[in-house]
Tab-separated table of C-alpha atoms in Angstrom:
chain	number	residue	atom	x	y	z
U	225	MET	CA	-97.394	101.433	80.520
U	226	ALA	CA	-98.301	102.779	77.051
U	227	ASN	CA	-101.896	103.528	78.096
U	228	THR	CA	-101.035	105.072	81.437
U	229	GLY	CA	-99.971	108.534	82.452
U	230	THR	CA	-96.770	109.459	84.234
U	231	ILE	CA	-96.335	110.355	87.890
U	232	TYR	CA	-93.969	113.305	88.264
U	233	LEU	CA	-92.482	113.642	91.757
U	234	VAL	CA	-91.556	117.317	91.746
U	235	GLY	CA	-89.573	119.250	94.342
U	236	ALA	CA	-91.015	122.719	94.932
U	237	GLY	CA	-87.953	123.937	96.815
U	238	PRO	CA	-88.071	125.907	100.075
U	239	GLY	CA	-90.877	128.262	99.055
U	240	ASP	CA	-89.625	131.026	96.780
U	241	PRO	CA	-90.980	130.479	93.235
U	242	ASP	CA	-87.712	131.858	91.851
U	243	LEU	CA	-85.942	128.791	93.284
U	244	LEU	CA	-87.962	126.299	91.231
U	245	THR	CA	-86.088	124.380	88.561
U	246	LEU	CA	-87.075	125.087	84.966
U	247	ARG	CA	-88.330	121.507	84.678
U	248	ALA	CA	-90.594	121.970	87.708
U	249	ALA	CA	-91.993	125.261	86.390
U	250	ARG	CA	-92.715	123.747	82.979
U	251	LEU	CA	-94.495	120.757	84.481
U	252	LEU	CA	-96.637	123.037	86.648
U	253	ASP	CA	-97.589	125.074	83.609
U	254	ARG	CA	-98.795	122.066	81.627
U	255	ALA	CA	-100.141	119.737	84.340
U	256	ARG	CA	-103.889	119.231	84.595
U	257	ILE	CA	-103.752	117.396	87.930
U	258	ILE	CA	-101.467	118.476	90.784
U	259	VAL	CA	-101.385	116.644	94.117
U	260	HIS	CA	-99.582	118.918	96.562
U	261	ASP	CA	-98.376	119.092	100.151
U	262	GLY	CA	-99.630	121.693	102.587
U	263	LEU	CA	-96.239	123.397	102.904
U	264	VAL	CA	-96.023	124.248	99.214
U	265	ASP	CA	-96.137	128.042	99.053
U	266	PRO	CA	-99.316	129.544	97.506
U	267	ALA	CA	-97.085	131.597	95.199
U	268	ILE	CA	-95.857	128.352	93.652
U	269	LEU	CA	-99.350	126.925	93.306
U	270	ALA	CA	-100.286	130.148	91.519
U	271	LEU	CA	-97.962	129.081	88.695
U	272	ALA	CA	-100.182	126.101	87.902
U	273	HIS	CA	-102.190	126.016	84.688
U	274	PRO	CA	-105.522	127.838	85.164
U	275	GLU	CA	-107.433	124.653	84.350
U	276	ALA	CA	-105.387	122.422	86.634
U	277	GLU	CA	-107.125	120.498	89.393
U	278	LEU	CA	-105.287	121.088	92.679
U	279	ILE	CA	-105.608	118.288	95.219
U	280	SER	CA	-104.226	119.014	98.699
U	281	VAL	CA	-102.921	116.141	100.799
U	282	ALA	CA	-101.628	118.419	103.543
U	283	LYS	CA	-99.984	116.810	106.534
U	284	GLN	CA	-99.597	118.197	110.013
U	285	ARG	CA	-98.004	116.671	113.070
U	286	SER	CA	-100.165	113.707	114.176
U	287	LYS	CA	-102.863	114.760	111.719
U	288	HIS	CA	-103.144	113.698	108.086
U	289	THR	CA	-105.810	114.582	105.556
U	290	MET	CA	-104.773	111.417	103.703
U	291	ALA	CA	-102.615	108.486	104.793
U	292	GLN	CA	-99.446	107.911	102.792
U	293	GLU	CA	-100.766	104.625	101.423
U	294	ASP	CA	-103.864	106.428	100.159
U	295	ILE	CA	-101.738	109.103	98.500
U	296	CYS	CA	-99.788	106.408	96.669
U	297	ASP	CA	-103.042	104.764	95.602
U	298	LEU	CA	-104.407	108.102	94.388
U	299	LEU	CA	-101.331	108.782	92.235
U	300	VAL	CA	-101.420	105.317	90.713
U	301	ARG	CA	-105.162	105.542	90.073
U	302	ILE	CA	-104.797	108.867	88.249
U	303	ALA	CA	-101.928	107.576	86.121
U	304	ARG	CA	-103.804	104.380	85.259
U	305	SER	CA	-106.699	106.492	84.019
U	306	GLY	CA	-104.333	107.812	81.363
U	307	GLU	CA	-103.608	111.192	82.993
U	308	ASP	CA	-100.227	112.611	83.929
U	309	VAL	CA	-100.070	113.816	87.533
U	310	VAL	CA	-97.628	116.143	89.274
U	311	ARG	CA	-96.942	115.221	92.875
U	312	LEU	CA	-95.656	118.531	94.244
U	313	LYS	CA	-93.590	118.456	97.420
U	314	GLY	CA	-91.816	121.099	99.461
U	315	GLY	CA	-88.032	120.927	99.244
U	316	ASP	CA	-86.748	117.805	97.495
U	317	PRO	CA	-88.887	114.672	97.031
U	318	PHE	CA	-86.159	112.340	98.252
U	319	ILE	CA	-85.112	114.253	101.401
U	320	PHE	CA	-87.778	113.573	104.038
U	321	GLY	CA	-90.418	113.921	101.341
U	322	ARG	CA	-91.557	110.284	101.158
U	323	GLY	CA	-90.813	110.415	97.461
U	324	GLY	CA	-89.080	107.069	97.716
U	325	GLU	CA	-92.293	105.411	98.890
U	326	GLU	CA	-94.288	106.956	96.068
U	327	ALA	CA	-91.714	105.984	93.448
U	328	GLU	CA	-91.773	102.406	94.746
U	329	ALA	CA	-95.575	102.349	94.573
U	330	ALA	CA	-95.463	103.562	90.967
U	331	ARG	CA	-92.924	100.941	89.930
U	332	ALA	CA	-94.869	98.205	91.709
U	333	ALA	CA	-97.973	99.241	89.744
U	334	ASN	CA	-95.995	99.327	86.472
U	335	VAL	CA	-96.607	103.071	86.159
U	336	SER	CA	-94.036	105.439	84.699
U	337	VAL	CA	-92.473	107.774	87.270
U	338	GLU	CA	-90.055	110.676	86.952
U	339	VAL	CA	-88.324	112.494	89.812
U	340	VAL	CA	-87.655	116.217	89.464
U	341	PRO	CA	-85.281	117.291	92.239
U	342	GLY	CA	-85.784	120.511	94.142
U	343	ILE	CA	-83.616	122.701	96.333
U	344	SER	CA	-83.886	121.022	99.722
U	345	ALA	CA	-85.181	122.884	102.751
U	346	ALA	CA	-81.736	122.620	104.322
U	347	ASN	CA	-79.901	124.073	101.317
U	348	GLY	CA	-82.470	126.792	100.709
U	349	ALA	CA	-82.762	127.899	104.325
U	350	ALA	CA	-79.021	127.827	104.894
U	351	ALA	CA	-78.322	129.863	101.767
U	352	ALA	CA	-81.007	132.422	102.578
U	353	SER	CA	-79.634	132.869	106.091
U	354	GLN	CA	-76.014	132.806	104.832
U	355	ILE	CA	-75.075	129.864	107.014
U	356	ALA	CA	-72.540	127.745	105.135
U	357	LEU	CA	-73.295	124.140	106.037
U	358	THR	CA	-69.684	123.281	105.219
U	359	HIS	CA	-66.683	125.482	105.803
U	360	ARG	CA	-62.960	124.699	105.636
U	361	ASP	CA	-62.450	126.149	109.103
U	362	ALA	CA	-65.541	124.761	110.786
U	363	SER	CA	-67.232	121.772	109.150
U	364	SER	CA	-66.414	119.025	106.670
U	365	ILE	CA	-69.394	116.773	107.477
U	366	VAL	CA	-73.129	117.488	107.209
U	367	SER	CA	-75.869	115.181	108.511
U	368	PHE	CA	-79.638	115.441	108.049
U	369	VAL	CA	-81.963	113.849	110.611
U	370	ALA	CA	-85.692	113.898	111.334
U	371	GLY	CA	-86.606	115.140	114.789
U	372	GLN	CA	-90.216	114.030	114.712
U	373	CYS	CA	-89.964	110.271	114.281
U	374	LYS	CA	-90.931	107.593	116.775
U	375	GLY	CA	-88.277	106.294	119.121
U	376	LEU	CA	-86.294	109.540	119.032
U	377	LYS	CA	-84.723	108.813	122.401
U	378	ASP	CA	-83.482	105.424	121.237
U	379	GLN	CA	-81.872	106.591	117.995
U	380	ASP	CA	-78.100	106.625	117.739
U	381	TRP	CA	-76.960	110.137	116.877
U	382	ALA	CA	-73.435	109.612	118.177
U	383	GLY	CA	-70.907	111.469	116.063
U	384	LEU	CA	-73.471	113.440	114.060
U	385	ALA	CA	-72.758	116.732	115.810
U	386	GLY	CA	-69.657	118.276	117.332
U	387	LYS	CA	-66.404	119.862	116.256
U	388	GLY	CA	-66.025	119.928	112.493
U	389	ARG	CA	-69.599	118.748	111.906
U	390	THR	CA	-72.960	120.288	111.076
U	391	LEU	CA	-76.248	118.674	112.070
U	392	VAL	CA	-79.469	119.768	110.345
U	393	ILE	CA	-82.686	118.658	112.027
U	394	TYR	CA	-85.929	118.617	110.109
U	395	MET	CA	-89.291	118.643	111.900
U	396	GLY	CA	-87.728	119.278	115.291
U	397	VAL	CA	-89.734	122.211	116.653
U	398	LYS	CA	-92.089	120.133	118.813
U	399	THR	CA	-89.301	117.875	120.066
U	400	ALA	CA	-86.686	120.584	120.720
U	401	PRO	CA	-86.423	119.734	124.460
U	402	GLN	CA	-85.808	116.050	123.732
U	403	ILE	CA	-83.331	116.912	120.973
U	404	ALA	CA	-81.268	119.209	123.189
U	405	GLU	CA	-81.304	116.702	126.050
U	406	LYS	CA	-80.359	113.827	123.771
U	407	LEU	CA	-77.410	115.639	122.199
U	408	MET	CA	-76.029	116.861	125.519
U	409	GLU	CA	-76.383	113.397	127.030
U	410	ASP	CA	-74.340	112.117	124.076
U	411	GLY	CA	-71.581	114.563	124.999
U	412	LEU	CA	-72.264	117.658	122.933
U	413	ALA	CA	-71.262	120.847	124.759
U	414	PRO	CA	-74.196	122.898	126.133
U	415	ASP	CA	-72.700	126.032	124.543
U	416	MET	CA	-72.553	124.565	121.035
U	417	PRO	CA	-73.973	127.242	118.685
U	418	VAL	CA	-77.448	126.602	117.285
U	419	ALA	CA	-79.597	128.368	114.711
U	420	VAL	CA	-83.321	127.922	114.197
U	421	ILE	CA	-84.443	128.949	110.710
U	422	GLU	CA	-88.185	129.518	110.433
U	423	ASN	CA	-89.796	129.880	106.996
U	424	GLY	CA	-86.448	129.584	105.273
U	425	ALA	CA	-86.027	131.413	101.946
U	426	ARG	CA	-89.405	133.144	102.330
U	427	PRO	CA	-90.122	136.832	102.991
U	428	GLU	CA	-91.142	136.074	106.586
U	429	MET	CA	-87.957	134.111	107.362
U	430	ARG	CA	-86.535	134.386	110.874
U	431	VAL	CA	-83.114	133.194	112.032
U	432	LEU	CA	-82.820	132.709	115.787
U	433	ARG	CA	-79.569	131.855	117.531
U	434	GLY	CA	-78.399	130.623	120.881
U	435	PRO	CA	-76.519	127.821	122.657
U	436	LEU	CA	-77.731	124.237	122.520
U	437	ALA	CA	-78.775	124.243	126.179
U	438	ALA	CA	-81.142	127.147	125.519
U	439	LEU	CA	-82.732	125.623	122.405
U	440	PRO	CA	-86.028	124.612	124.089
U	441	ASP	CA	-86.432	128.032	125.713
U	442	LEU	CA	-85.583	129.771	122.432
U	443	VAL	CA	-88.218	127.820	120.502
U	444	GLU	CA	-90.834	128.452	123.179
U	445	ALA	CA	-90.064	132.124	123.810
U	446	GLU	CA	-90.018	132.984	120.114
U	447	GLN	CA	-93.080	130.799	119.402
U	448	VAL	CA	-91.348	129.095	116.498
U	449	VAL	CA	-93.693	127.279	114.132
U	450	SER	CA	-93.191	124.952	111.185
U	451	PRO	CA	-91.699	124.960	108.664
U	452	ALA	CA	-88.479	125.388	110.612
U	453	LEU	CA	-85.044	123.795	110.650
U	454	ILE	CA	-82.602	123.465	113.514
U	455	VAL	CA	-78.944	123.761	112.542
U	456	ILE	CA	-76.347	122.749	115.120
U	457	GLY	CA	-72.657	123.446	114.734
U	458	GLU	CA	-69.942	126.075	114.701
U	459	VAL	CA	-70.972	127.222	111.210
U	460	THR	CA	-74.104	128.833	112.666
U	461	ALA	CA	-71.973	131.415	114.473
U	462	ARG	CA	-69.536	132.275	111.696
U	463	ASP	CA	-71.565	135.082	110.136
U	464	ASN	CA	-71.932	136.638	113.594
U	465	LEU	CA	-68.170	136.368	114.044
U	466	SER	CA	-67.600	138.001	110.661
U	467	LEU	CA	-69.983	140.843	111.449
U	468	ALA	CA	-68.274	141.392	114.799
U	469	ALA	CA	-64.872	141.523	113.094
U	470	LEU	CA	-66.144	144.042	110.548
U	471	ALA	CA	-67.587	146.187	113.323
U	472	GLN	CA	-64.292	146.158	115.187
U	473	GLU	CA	-62.420	147.078	112.023
U	474	ALA	CA	-64.802	149.962	111.325
U	475	ALA	CA	-64.375	151.255	114.866
U	476	ARG	CA	-60.595	151.536	114.520
């Protein structure tokens, strides 16, 4: 490994450059090769060294500029040439970022790899929208699931959502109808509060709310696009309850 470079799996956070870790910002400033996802905000890419080569491996639903295996091969090939490479991912590399696959590929190739965590999309979006994913009065359990994987209908989500629980769904915009149907079939109340956070922690962020049964109509009517998260649970309504209480108090 002495003659090889290092692969840095770096989390870019939810989009705001101010939410980068210091380690991530320093690596961006010194890196000469950066392999980045399509959802990494341009403002973050602008922090790269002026001489850095930026290689996009953007992914869209059912459409990939580069297969995951090829991305792994690319990272290993760069490192074996003696160059360090920053693999820049939205959110955190190990939360639906396929960072685990890339770390495994590096270790299998006897290439040094370092993981730099980032603020996950769920944490960043929830904080920006002031939705507490846990709350003593509403939720003591948080679950993260992917809403875009194969066999969605056959997955066992029993117990992931309901009273005292918060369910955060990544990549669920296109499958919102199936998600709502699946959860209600598993016994979740149709009026369970839901929030859809589009472009979380970015200037164009939108937070849309409604009951679970209306989730598909909400996504369609508001023309929600990725990146977006679906948060299901009583915590999504607490800020509305607080605002209502403040309004009532002010009216007295």
